[in-house]
Amino acid sequence: MECVFGMVGKGFALVVADSSAVNSILVHKSNEDKIMVLDSHKLMGASGEAGDRAQFTEYVQKNVALYQYRNGIPLTTKAAANFMRGELATALRKNPYMVNIVLAGYDRETGPSLYFIDYIATLHKVDKAAFGYGSYFALSMMDHHYHPNMTVDEALKLADQCIDEIRSRLVVAPQNFVIKIVDQDGAREHSWRRTTKD
Amino acid sequence: MARYDRAITVFSPDGHLFQVEYALEAVRKGNAAVGVRGTDTIVLGVEKKSTVKLQDSRSVRKIVSLDDHIALACAGLKADARVLINRARIECQSHRLTVEDPVTVEYITRYIAGLQQKYTQSGGVRPFGLSTLIVGFDPYTGVPSLYQTDPSGTFSAWKANATGRNSNSMREFLEKNYKETSGQETIKLAIRALLEVVESGGKNIEVAVMTNEGLRQLDEAEIDAIVAEIEAEKAAAEAAKKAPAKET
């Protein structure tokens, strides 16, 4: 019942992910950080098979870092998204990665952007995205309340509305959520929404 | 001897690997490079030949970052350097990926030296024609290190070293004048060593400083300022030497 969603606001992008690590009926931990900070201005929220998630996201992170050392400048968000899609597509017909990703980034020239990348290498540049059973609720809430150029407070209010909807309507809802934000000052953890202590 | 220095690296009857020795010759013709280790700073300095007027000097970076905490300067065949640096950068990230830890300076030096050695013991290839100076801080202990590798694949740690053109003069200077320094003093010592063999001036030297915070490339103005300081100190020392002699 993993859930990752994100949205673009005015000069920033937000990614929210649940923090449960589950194995059949057992909750291993409820403070698992599924939003990786890819580089100074990129966030990658990933959901799916736990091993694939860790493997793929770390692999992408190291390749993004390598690009920066080789070329002296960081990858744009669009380039990183396309790189990820390419890797997923190459592995798809052999040994697919079962990972769904919401990539948020801030580029100096183009501002904030959000990309929806699913496990069969679909790539879409979007304003709002969501994965998991929670996406049914999150997308509906965002369809209703989202508008372009929201402020951080408005976006957080919308994120909270989505989280509340997921908590109340999903049968095995995740207990805790983490919210991360990326803007011109960089990518960072914003806050947590907890119902249980770690 | 002539029969034992063909394209492949094989032993000569008296135990030489001529290709490796010729590679060392290539290094001796390369630009001068110096590295000095201080207590909290490590400085790399490289000679910049200023004969090319139309070249965009920003595209020729002689001191490169391998990772956040590791930098490299080299003397010799620059094209070979590009290949080695690329492999080292990949290894730095690969190490981070597999063991979730950044490389230590010794690890990456051993890797680069290992690569250079491989090419002295393979068929149909020639050794890399460069010696490298690798600097960095250990990610856990914060201890600064300076290592040198050469075309034969040997490596060792140094307090201060030089390679490339006139490296012997620079090394002699460093042996005479080395002492434990920190911060600005380390930078001055490195530049003084380089000035022994290079024309004075900010546009003939490239200097980078590695601290715990990372690598910082000094710009021309900064280097000129330090060079001016050094010249002033030299002039003062000369004047002091001459003055008492006059008295007697």
PDB file of N, CA and C in Angstrom, chain B residues 103-183:
ATOM      1  N   VAL B 103      35.604   6.761  -1.322  1.00  0.00           N
ATOM      2  CA  VAL B 103      36.919   6.113  -1.350  1.00  0.00           C
ATOM      3  C   VAL B 103      37.887   6.847  -0.439  1.00  0.00           C
ATOM      4  N   THR B 104      38.873   6.127   0.054  1.00  0.00           N
ATOM      5  CA  THR B 104      39.981   6.802   0.728  1.00  0.00           C
ATOM      6  C   THR B 104      40.992   7.179  -0.356  1.00  0.00           C
ATOM      7  N   VAL B 105      41.886   8.106  -0.027  1.00  0.00           N
ATOM      8  CA  VAL B 105      42.864   8.560  -1.009  1.00  0.00           C
ATOM      9  C   VAL B 105      43.748   7.379  -1.426  1.00  0.00           C
ATOM     10  N   GLU B 106      44.100   6.561  -0.441  1.00  0.00           N
ATOM     11  CA  GLU B 106      44.978   5.419  -0.735  1.00  0.00           C
ATOM     12  C   GLU B 106      44.300   4.437  -1.678  1.00  0.00           C
ATOM     13  N   TYR B 107      42.998   4.231  -1.477  1.00  0.00           N
ATOM     14  CA  TYR B 107      42.272   3.269  -2.325  1.00  0.00           C
ATOM     15  C   TYR B 107      42.299   3.691  -3.772  1.00  0.00           C
ATOM     16  N   ILE B 108      41.962   4.952  -4.018  1.00  0.00           N
ATOM     17  CA  ILE B 108      41.865   5.386  -5.413  1.00  0.00           C
ATOM     18  C   ILE B 108      43.257   5.468  -6.041  1.00  0.00           C
ATOM     19  N   THR B 109      44.267   5.795  -5.210  1.00  0.00           N
ATOM     20  CA  THR B 109      45.637   5.807  -5.730  1.00  0.00           C
ATOM     21  C   THR B 109      46.041   4.398  -6.131  1.00  0.00           C
ATOM     22  N   ARG B 110      45.712   3.443  -5.264  1.00  0.00           N
ATOM     23  CA  ARG B 110      46.056   2.048  -5.558  1.00  0.00           C
ATOM     24  C   ARG B 110      45.343   1.598  -6.835  1.00  0.00           C
ATOM     25  N   TYR B 111      44.107   2.069  -7.007  1.00  0.00           N
ATOM     26  CA  TYR B 111      43.347   1.702  -8.210  1.00  0.00           C
ATOM     27  C   TYR B 111      44.016   2.247  -9.456  1.00  0.00           C
ATOM     28  N   ILE B 112      44.362   3.553  -9.437  1.00  0.00           N
ATOM     29  CA  ILE B 112      44.987   4.181 -10.593  1.00  0.00           C
ATOM     30  C   ILE B 112      46.340   3.533 -10.877  1.00  0.00           C
ATOM     31  N   ALA B 113      47.121   3.310  -9.819  1.00  0.00           N
ATOM     32  CA  ALA B 113      48.427   2.681 -10.012  1.00  0.00           C
ATOM     33  C   ALA B 113      48.253   1.272 -10.578  1.00  0.00           C
ATOM     34  N   GLY B 114      47.242   0.567 -10.080  1.00  0.00           N
ATOM     35  CA  GLY B 114      46.971  -0.785 -10.579  1.00  0.00           C
ATOM     36  C   GLY B 114      46.650  -0.775 -12.063  1.00  0.00           C
ATOM     37  N   LEU B 115      45.887   0.248 -12.463  1.00  0.00           N
ATOM     38  CA  LEU B 115      45.530   0.391 -13.875  1.00  0.00           C
ATOM     39  C   LEU B 115      46.783   0.641 -14.713  1.00  0.00           C
ATOM     40  N   GLN B 116      47.656   1.543 -14.180  1.00  0.00           N
ATOM     41  CA  GLN B 116      48.876   1.856 -14.927  1.00  0.00           C
ATOM     42  C   GLN B 116      49.753   0.618 -15.043  1.00  0.00           C
ATOM     43  N   GLN B 117      49.776  -0.210 -13.994  1.00  0.00           N
ATOM     44  CA  GLN B 117      50.610  -1.412 -14.029  1.00  0.00           C
ATOM     45  C   GLN B 117      50.084  -2.433 -15.034  1.00  0.00           C
ATOM     46  N   LYS B 118      48.718  -2.497 -15.091  1.00  0.00           N
ATOM     47  CA  LYS B 118      48.110  -3.484 -16.001  1.00  0.00           C
ATOM     48  C   LYS B 118      48.604  -3.279 -17.420  1.00  0.00           C
ATOM     49  N   TYR B 119      48.761  -2.006 -17.786  1.00  0.00           N
ATOM     50  CA  TYR B 119      49.162  -1.694 -19.147  1.00  0.00           C
ATOM     51  C   TYR B 119      50.651  -1.887 -19.388  1.00  0.00           C
ATOM     52  N   THR B 120      51.392  -2.316 -18.344  1.00  0.00           N
ATOM     53  CA  THR B 120      52.795  -2.683 -18.575  1.00  0.00           C
ATOM     54  C   THR B 120      52.924  -4.191 -18.677  1.00  0.00           C
ATOM     55  N   GLN B 121      51.802  -4.889 -18.538  1.00  0.00           N
ATOM     56  CA  GLN B 121      51.880  -6.342 -18.553  1.00  0.00           C
ATOM     57  C   GLN B 121      50.804  -6.942 -19.447  1.00  0.00           C
ATOM     58  N   SER B 122      50.405  -6.178 -20.481  1.00  0.00           N
ATOM     59  CA  SER B 122      49.396  -6.688 -21.405  1.00  0.00           C
ATOM     60  C   SER B 122      49.933  -6.680 -22.817  1.00  0.00           C
ATOM     61  N   GLY B 123      49.333  -7.486 -23.664  1.00  0.00           N
ATOM     62  CA  GLY B 123      49.798  -7.564 -25.049  1.00  0.00           C
ATOM     63  C   GLY B 123      49.240  -6.451 -25.906  1.00  0.00           C
ATOM     64  N   GLY B 124      50.085  -5.878 -26.721  1.00  0.00           N
ATOM     65  CA  GLY B 124      49.611  -4.926 -27.722  1.00  0.00           C
ATOM     66  C   GLY B 124      49.265  -3.550 -27.203  1.00  0.00           C
ATOM     67  N   VAL B 125      49.543  -3.276 -25.929  1.00  0.00           N
ATOM     68  CA  VAL B 125      49.260  -1.938 -25.402  1.00  0.00           C
ATOM     69  C   VAL B 125      50.546  -1.309 -24.913  1.00  0.00           C
ATOM     70  N   ARG B 126      50.505   0.015 -24.781  1.00  0.00           N
ATOM     71  CA  ARG B 126      51.663   0.705 -24.234  1.00  0.00           C
ATOM     72  C   ARG B 126      51.282   1.288 -22.872  1.00  0.00           C
ATOM     73  N   PRO B 127      52.288   1.561 -22.039  1.00  0.00           N
ATOM     74  CA  PRO B 127      51.963   2.131 -20.726  1.00  0.00           C
ATOM     75  C   PRO B 127      51.369   3.527 -20.869  1.00  0.00           C
ATOM     76  N   PHE B 128      50.658   3.974 -19.820  1.00  0.00           N
ATOM     77  CA  PHE B 128      50.161   5.344 -19.766  1.00  0.00           C
ATOM     78  C   PHE B 128      51.356   6.273 -19.579  1.00  0.00           C
ATOM     79  N   GLY B 129      51.429   7.325 -20.385  1.00  0.00           N
ATOM     80  CA  GLY B 129      52.587   8.208 -20.291  1.00  0.00           C
ATOM     81  C   GLY B 129      52.389   9.346 -19.321  1.00  0.00           C
ATOM     82  N   LEU B 130      52.004   9.034 -18.073  1.00  0.00           N
ATOM     83  CA  LEU B 130      51.849  10.137 -17.134  1.00  0.00           C
ATOM     84  C   LEU B 130      52.071   9.689 -15.709  1.00  0.00           C
ATOM     85  N   SER B 131      52.519  10.631 -14.902  1.00  0.00           N
ATOM     86  CA  SER B 131      52.606  10.442 -13.454  1.00  0.00           C
ATOM     87  C   SER B 131      51.542  11.325 -12.834  1.00  0.00           C
ATOM     88  N   THR B 132      50.906  10.833 -11.787  1.00  0.00           N
ATOM     89  CA  THR B 132      49.841  11.632 -11.180  1.00  0.00           C
ATOM     90  C   THR B 132      50.202  12.017  -9.763  1.00  0.00           C
ATOM     91  N   LEU B 133      49.667  13.157  -9.337  1.00  0.00           N
ATOM     92  CA  LEU B 133      49.736  13.561  -7.929  1.00  0.00           C
ATOM     93  C   LEU B 133      48.295  13.572  -7.445  1.00  0.00           C
ATOM     94  N   ILE B 134      48.006  12.749  -6.448  1.00  0.00           N
ATOM     95  CA  ILE B 134      46.639  12.613  -5.972  1.00  0.00           C
ATOM     96  C   ILE B 134      46.558  13.133  -4.547  1.00  0.00           C
ATOM     97  N   VAL B 135      45.618  14.033  -4.300  1.00  0.00           N
ATOM     98  CA  VAL B 135      45.490  14.602  -2.955  1.00  0.00           C
ATOM     99  C   VAL B 135      44.068  14.418  -2.461  1.00  0.00           C
ATOM    100  N   GLY B 136      43.940  14.392  -1.148  1.00  0.00           N
ATOM    101  CA  GLY B 136      42.597  14.322  -0.585  1.00  0.00           C
ATOM    102  C   GLY B 136      42.653  14.156   0.912  1.00  0.00           C
ATOM    103  N   PHE B 137      41.466  14.251   1.509  1.00  0.00           N
ATOM    104  CA  PHE B 137      41.338  14.033   2.940  1.00  0.00           C
ATOM    105  C   PHE B 137      40.642  12.709   3.153  1.00  0.00           C
ATOM    106  N   ASP B 138      41.101  11.943   4.119  1.00  0.00           N
ATOM    107  CA  ASP B 138      40.421  10.698   4.443  1.00  0.00           C
ATOM    108  C   ASP B 138      39.023  11.050   4.933  1.00  0.00           C
ATOM    109  N   PRO B 139      37.973  10.422   4.358  1.00  0.00           N
ATOM    110  CA  PRO B 139      36.612  10.832   4.706  1.00  0.00           C
ATOM    111  C   PRO B 139      36.242  10.608   6.171  1.00  0.00           C
ATOM    112  N   TYR B 140      36.978   9.758   6.877  1.00  0.00           N
ATOM    113  CA  TYR B 140      36.612   9.499   8.274  1.00  0.00           C
ATOM    114  C   TYR B 140      37.550  10.159   9.254  1.00  0.00           C
ATOM    115  N   THR B 141      38.849  10.012   9.042  1.00  0.00           N
ATOM    116  CA  THR B 141      39.803  10.557  10.007  1.00  0.00           C
ATOM    117  C   THR B 141      40.132  12.005   9.709  1.00  0.00           C
ATOM    118  N   GLY B 142      39.812  12.478   8.478  1.00  0.00           N
ATOM    119  CA  GLY B 142      40.135  13.859   8.138  1.00  0.00           C
ATOM    120  C   GLY B 142      41.613  14.100   7.947  1.00  0.00           C
ATOM    121  N   VAL B 143      42.400  13.031   7.853  1.00  0.00           N
ATOM    122  CA  VAL B 143      43.848  13.179   7.682  1.00  0.00           C
ATOM    123  C   VAL B 143      44.145  13.494   6.213  1.00  0.00           C
ATOM    124  N   PRO B 144      44.965  14.535   5.945  1.00  0.00           N
ATOM    125  CA  PRO B 144      45.286  14.858   4.553  1.00  0.00           C
ATOM    126  C   PRO B 144      46.366  13.926   4.015  1.00  0.00           C
ATOM    127  N   SER B 145      46.269  13.617   2.716  1.00  0.00           N
ATOM    128  CA  SER B 145      47.293  12.757   2.091  1.00  0.00           C
ATOM    129  C   SER B 145      47.652  13.264   0.715  1.00  0.00           C
ATOM    130  N   LEU B 146      48.888  12.984   0.342  1.00  0.00           N
ATOM    131  CA  LEU B 146      49.372  13.283  -1.007  1.00  0.00           C
ATOM    132  C   LEU B 146      50.047  12.015  -1.505  1.00  0.00           C
ATOM    133  N   TYR B 147      49.638  11.532  -2.663  1.00  0.00           N
ATOM    134  CA  TYR B 147      50.236  10.328  -3.233  1.00  0.00           C
ATOM    135  C   TYR B 147      50.732  10.636  -4.632  1.00  0.00           C
ATOM    136  N   GLN B 148      51.727   9.843  -5.044  1.00  0.00           N
ATOM    137  CA  GLN B 148      52.174   9.966  -6.429  1.00  0.00           C
ATOM    138  C   GLN B 148      52.179   8.595  -7.082  1.00  0.00           C
ATOM    139  N   THR B 149      51.730   8.532  -8.366  1.00  0.00           N
ATOM    140  CA  THR B 149      51.865   7.278  -9.120  1.00  0.00           C
ATOM    141  C   THR B 149      52.709   7.580 -10.343  1.00  0.00           C
ATOM    142  N   ASP B 150      53.288   6.519 -10.943  1.00  0.00           N
ATOM    143  CA  ASP B 150      54.056   6.751 -12.174  1.00  0.00           C
ATOM    144  C   ASP B 150      53.744   5.648 -13.188  1.00  0.00           C
ATOM    145  N   PRO B 151      54.266   5.767 -14.413  1.00  0.00           N
ATOM    146  CA  PRO B 151      53.874   4.820 -15.475  1.00  0.00           C
ATOM    147  C   PRO B 151      54.158   3.360 -15.144  1.00  0.00           C
ATOM    148  N   SER B 152      55.074   3.103 -14.225  1.00  0.00           N
ATOM    149  CA  SER B 152      55.353   1.696 -13.915  1.00  0.00           C
ATOM    150  C   SER B 152      54.264   1.109 -13.021  1.00  0.00           C
ATOM    151  N   GLY B 153      53.463   1.985 -12.423  1.00  0.00           N
ATOM    152  CA  GLY B 153      52.408   1.482 -11.549  1.00  0.00           C
ATOM    153  C   GLY B 153      52.786   1.481 -10.085  1.00  0.00           C
ATOM    154  N   THR B 154      53.923   2.072  -9.747  1.00  0.00           N
ATOM    155  CA  THR B 154      54.267   2.183  -8.321  1.00  0.00           C
ATOM    156  C   THR B 154      53.606   3.438  -7.762  1.00  0.00           C
ATOM    157  N   PHE B 155      53.325   3.392  -6.468  1.00  0.00           N
ATOM    158  CA  PHE B 155      52.775   4.581  -5.830  1.00  0.00           C
ATOM    159  C   PHE B 155      53.295   4.657  -4.413  1.00  0.00           C
ATOM    160  N   SER B 156      53.345   5.883  -3.903  1.00  0.00           N
ATOM    161  CA  SER B 156      53.744   6.066  -2.507  1.00  0.00           C
ATOM    162  C   SER B 156      53.226   7.404  -2.021  1.00  0.00           C
ATOM    163  N   ALA B 157      53.194   7.537  -0.705  1.00  0.00           N
ATOM    164  CA  ALA B 157      52.702   8.767  -0.100  1.00  0.00           C
ATOM    165  C   ALA B 157      53.866   9.723   0.118  1.00  0.00           C
ATOM    166  N   TRP B 158      53.572  11.006   0.030  1.00  0.00           N
ATOM    167  CA  TRP B 158      54.611  12.023   0.151  1.00  0.00           C
ATOM    168  C   TRP B 158      54.147  13.174   1.015  1.00  0.00           C
ATOM    169  N   LYS B 159      55.123  13.868   1.622  1.00  0.00           N
ATOM    170  CA  LYS B 159      54.796  15.114   2.313  1.00  0.00           C
ATOM    171  C   LYS B 159      54.743  16.234   1.279  1.00  0.00           C
ATOM    172  N   ALA B 160      55.626  16.135   0.296  1.00  0.00           N
ATOM    173  CA  ALA B 160      55.630  17.094  -0.804  1.00  0.00           C
ATOM    174  C   ALA B 160      56.364  16.433  -1.953  1.00  0.00           C
ATOM    175  N   ASN B 161      55.897  16.663  -3.168  1.00  0.00           N
ATOM    176  CA  ASN B 161      56.577  16.055  -4.299  1.00  0.00           C
ATOM    177  C   ASN B 161      56.332  16.867  -5.557  1.00  0.00           C
ATOM    178  N   ALA B 162      57.147  16.600  -6.558  1.00  0.00           N
ATOM    179  CA  ALA B 162      56.996  17.285  -7.830  1.00  0.00           C
ATOM    180  C   ALA B 162      57.201  16.275  -8.939  1.00  0.00           C
ATOM    181  N   THR B 163      56.595  16.542 -10.085  1.00  0.00           N
ATOM    182  CA  THR B 163      56.785  15.665 -11.234  1.00  0.00           C
ATOM    183  C   THR B 163      56.738  16.502 -12.494  1.00  0.00           C
ATOM    184  N   GLY B 164      57.161  15.902 -13.623  1.00  0.00           N
ATOM    185  CA  GLY B 164      57.165  16.672 -14.866  1.00  0.00           C
ATOM    186  C   GLY B 164      58.502  17.366 -15.074  1.00  0.00           C
ATOM    187  N   ARG B 165      58.432  18.429 -15.856  1.00  0.00           N
ATOM    188  CA  ARG B 165      59.638  19.184 -16.216  1.00  0.00           C
ATOM    189  C   ARG B 165      60.369  19.682 -14.978  1.00  0.00           C
ATOM    190  N   ASN B 166      61.691  19.536 -14.952  1.00  0.00           N
ATOM    191  CA  ASN B 166      62.509  20.070 -13.850  1.00  0.00           C
ATOM    192  C   ASN B 166      62.031  19.640 -12.471  1.00  0.00           C
ATOM    193  N   SER B 167      61.493  18.440 -12.401  1.00  0.00           N
ATOM    194  CA  SER B 167      60.974  18.012 -11.102  1.00  0.00           C
ATOM    195  C   SER B 167      62.100  17.855 -10.096  1.00  0.00           C
ATOM    196  N   ASN B 168      63.297  17.535 -10.586  1.00  0.00           N
ATOM    197  CA  ASN B 168      64.415  17.368  -9.643  1.00  0.00           C
ATOM    198  C   ASN B 168      64.720  18.656  -8.904  1.00  0.00           C
ATOM    199  N   SER B 169      64.733  19.786  -9.661  1.00  0.00           N
ATOM    200  CA  SER B 169      65.025  21.065  -8.990  1.00  0.00           C
ATOM    201  C   SER B 169      63.949  21.386  -7.965  1.00  0.00           C
ATOM    202  N   MET B 170      62.693  21.133  -8.372  1.00  0.00           N
ATOM    203  CA  MET B 170      61.597  21.437  -7.445  1.00  0.00           C
ATOM    204  C   MET B 170      61.681  20.571  -6.206  1.00  0.00           C
ATOM    205  N   ARG B 171      62.001  19.282  -6.416  1.00  0.00           N
ATOM    206  CA  ARG B 171      62.083  18.385  -5.268  1.00  0.00           C
ATOM    207  C   ARG B 171      63.209  18.784  -4.338  1.00  0.00           C
ATOM    208  N   GLU B 172      64.351  19.201  -4.930  1.00  0.00           N
ATOM    209  CA  GLU B 172      65.478  19.670  -4.106  1.00  0.00           C
ATOM    210  C   GLU B 172      65.053  20.843  -3.267  1.00  0.00           C
ATOM    211  N   PHE B 173      64.355  21.806  -3.926  1.00  0.00           N
ATOM    212  CA  PHE B 173      63.879  22.979  -3.206  1.00  0.00           C
ATOM    213  C   PHE B 173      62.969  22.565  -2.050  1.00  0.00           C
ATOM    214  N   LEU B 174      62.055  21.636  -2.342  1.00  0.00           N
ATOM    215  CA  LEU B 174      61.120  21.199  -1.297  1.00  0.00           C
ATOM    216  C   LEU B 174      61.859  20.494  -0.175  1.00  0.00           C
ATOM    217  N   GLU B 175      62.863  19.687  -0.512  1.00  0.00           N
ATOM    218  CA  GLU B 175      63.614  18.982   0.542  1.00  0.00           C
ATOM    219  C   GLU B 175      64.295  19.975   1.459  1.00  0.00           C
ATOM    220  N   LYS B 176      64.809  21.063   0.844  1.00  0.00           N
ATOM    221  CA  LYS B 176      65.506  22.060   1.666  1.00  0.00           C
ATOM    222  C   LYS B 176      64.536  22.863   2.510  1.00  0.00           C
ATOM    223  N   ASN B 177      63.367  23.177   1.932  1.00  0.00           N
ATOM    224  CA  ASN B 177      62.503  24.159   2.581  1.00  0.00           C
ATOM    225  C   ASN B 177      61.232  23.595   3.178  1.00  0.00           C
ATOM    226  N   TYR B 178      61.028  22.292   3.142  1.00  0.00           N
ATOM    227  CA  TYR B 178      59.768  21.779   3.641  1.00  0.00           C
ATOM    228  C   TYR B 178      59.708  21.847   5.156  1.00  0.00           C
ATOM    229  N   LYS B 179      58.578  22.300   5.661  1.00  0.00           N
ATOM    230  CA  LYS B 179      58.266  22.130   7.073  1.00  0.00           C
ATOM    231  C   LYS B 179      56.750  22.036   7.185  1.00  0.00           C
ATOM    232  N   GLU B 180      56.278  21.551   8.332  1.00  0.00           N
ATOM    233  CA  GLU B 180      54.832  21.399   8.535  1.00  0.00           C
ATOM    234  C   GLU B 180      54.193  22.789   8.469  1.00  0.00           C
ATOM    235  N   THR B 181      53.269  22.947   7.532  1.00  0.00           N
ATOM    236  CA  THR B 181      52.615  24.247   7.412  1.00  0.00           C
ATOM    237  C   THR B 181      51.113  24.030   7.392  1.00  0.00           C
ATOM    238  N   SER B 182      50.391  25.155   7.419  1.00  0.00           N
ATOM    239  CA  SER B 182      48.940  25.048   7.304  1.00  0.00           C
ATOM    240  C   SER B 182      48.440  26.254   6.535  1.00  0.00           C
ATOM    241  N   GLY B 183      47.280  26.103   5.951  1.00  0.00           N
ATOM    242  CA  GLY B 183      46.603  27.217   5.296  1.00  0.00           C
ATOM    243  C   GLY B 183      47.449  27.938   4.265  1.00  0.00           C
TER     244      GLY B 183
END
